[in-house]
Coordinates of N, CA and C in Angstrom, one line a residue:
X14 N 0.8 -1.2 0.0 CA 0.0 0.0 0.0 C 0.9 1.2 0.0
X15 N 0.4 2.3 -0.6 CA 1.1 3.5 -0.7 C 0.3 4.5 0.1
X16 N 0.9 5.0 1.2 CA 0.3 6.0 2.1 C 0.9 7.3 2.0
X17 N 0.2 8.4 2.2 CA 0.7 9.7 2.2 C 0.1 10.4 3.5
X18 N 0.8 11.4 3.9 CA 0.3 12.2 5.1 C -0.7 13.3 4.5
X19 N -1.9 13.3 5.0 CA -2.9 14.2 4.4 C -3.1 15.4 5.2
X20 N -2.1 15.8 6.1 CA -2.2 16.9 6.9 C -2.6 16.6 8.3
X21 N -3.4 15.6 8.5 CA -3.9 15.2 9.9 C -3.6 13.8 10.2
X22 N -3.3 13.0 9.2 CA -3.1 11.6 9.4 C -2.6 10.9 8.1
X23 N -2.6 9.6 8.1 CA -2.2 8.8 7.0 C -3.4 8.6 6.1
X24 N -3.1 8.6 4.8 CA -4.2 8.3 3.8 C -3.7 7.4 2.7
X25 N -4.5 6.4 2.3 CA -4.1 5.5 1.3 C -4.2 6.2 0.0
X26 N -3.1 6.3 -0.8 CA -3.0 7.1 -2.0 C -3.9 6.5 -3.1
X27 N -4.2 5.2 -3.0 CA -5.1 4.5 -4.0 C -6.6 4.7 -3.8
X28 N -7.0 4.6 -2.5 CA -8.4 4.6 -2.2 C -8.8 5.9 -1.6
X29 N -7.9 6.7 -1.1 CA -8.3 8.0 -0.4 C -8.8 7.8 1.0
X30 N -8.8 6.5 1.5 CA -9.2 6.2 2.9 C -8.1 6.2 3.8
X31 N -8.4 6.4 5.1 CA -7.4 6.4 6.2 C -7.4 5.0 6.9
X32 N -6.2 4.6 7.3 CA -6.2 3.4 8.2 C -6.9 3.7 9.5
X33 N -7.8 2.9 9.9 CA -8.7 3.1 11.1 C -8.7 1.9 12.0
X34 N -8.5 2.2 13.3 CA -8.4 1.1 14.3 C -9.6 1.1 15.2
X35 N -10.7 1.6 14.8 CA -11.9 1.7 15.6 C -12.7 0.3 15.5
X36 N -13.5 0.1 16.4 CA -14.4 -1.1 16.4 C -15.4 -1.0 15.3
X37 N -15.5 -2.0 14.5 CA -16.5 -1.9 13.3 C -17.9 -2.2 13.8
X38 N -18.1 -2.4 15.0 CA -19.5 -2.6 15.5 C -19.9 -4.1 15.6
X39 N -21.1 -4.3 15.9 CA -21.6 -5.7 16.1 C -21.5 -6.5 14.8
X40 N -20.8 -7.6 14.9 CA -20.6 -8.4 13.7 C -19.5 -8.0 12.8
X41 N -18.9 -6.8 13.1 CA -17.8 -6.3 12.3 C -16.4 -6.9 12.7
X42 N -15.4 -6.4 12.1 CA -14.1 -6.9 12.4 C -13.4 -5.8 13.3
X43 N -12.6 -6.3 14.3 CA -11.7 -5.5 15.1 C -10.4 -5.2 14.5
X44 N -10.2 -5.7 13.2 CA -8.9 -5.5 12.6 C -8.8 -4.1 12.0
X45 N -7.6 -3.7 11.7 CA -7.4 -2.4 11.0 C -8.2 -2.4 9.7
X46 N -8.8 -1.3 9.4 CA -9.6 -1.2 8.2 C -9.4 0.1 7.5
X47 N -9.8 0.3 6.3 CA -9.8 1.5 5.6 C -11.1 2.2 5.8
X48 N -11.1 3.5 6.2 CA -12.4 4.2 6.5 C -12.2 5.6 6.0
X49 N -13.3 6.2 5.6 CA -13.2 7.6 5.2 C -12.5 8.5 6.2
X50 N -11.5 9.3 5.8 CA -10.8 10.2 6.7 C -11.7 11.2 7.2
X51 N -11.7 11.4 8.5 CA -12.5 12.4 9.2 C -11.9 12.9 10.5
X52 N -12.1 14.2 10.8 CA -11.6 14.8 12.0 C -11.9 14.1 13.3
X53 N -13.2 13.8 13.6 CA -13.5 13.1 14.8 C -12.7 11.8 15.0
X54 N -12.5 11.0 14.0 CA -11.8 9.8 14.1 C -10.3 10.0 14.3
X55 N -9.8 11.1 13.7 CA -8.4 11.4 13.8 C -8.2 12.0 15.2
X56 N -9.1 12.9 15.7 CA -8.9 13.4 17.0 C -9.1 12.4 18.1
X57 N -10.0 11.4 17.9 CA -10.2 10.3 18.8 C -9.1 9.3 18.9
X58 N -8.2 9.3 18.0 CA -7.1 8.4 18.0 C -7.3 7.2 17.1
X59 N -8.4 7.0 16.5 CA -8.6 5.8 15.7 C -7.9 5.9 14.4
X60 N -7.7 7.1 14.0 CA -6.9 7.3 12.7 C -5.7 8.1 13.0
X61 N -5.2 8.1 14.2 CA -4.0 8.8 14.6 C -2.9 7.8 14.8
X62 N -1.7 8.2 14.3 CA -0.6 7.2 14.4 C 0.7 7.9 14.7
X63 N 1.5 7.3 15.5 CA 2.9 7.7 15.8 C 3.8 7.0 14.9
X64 N 4.5 7.7 14.1 CA 5.5 7.1 13.1 C 6.9 7.3 13.6
X65 N 7.7 6.3 13.4 CA 9.1 6.3 13.8 C 9.9 5.9 12.6
X66 N 11.0 6.6 12.3 CA 11.9 6.2 11.3 C 12.9 5.2 11.9
X67 N 13.1 4.0 11.3 CA 14.0 3.0 11.7 C 15.0 2.8 10.6
X68 N 16.2 3.0 10.9 CA 17.3 2.8 10.0 C 17.8 1.4 10.1

């Protein structure tokens, strides 16, 4: 996957969606998913990420 930083978080360059770690709800998956980028999810931490450069 090719991700870019969209100003507030990571965004998939191909789909325009952000990686999201929120609960998908009853019957959904708790795995990382692509979800429309939005401020409340980014502020809540579900689309917020700490990135580290490892050499």
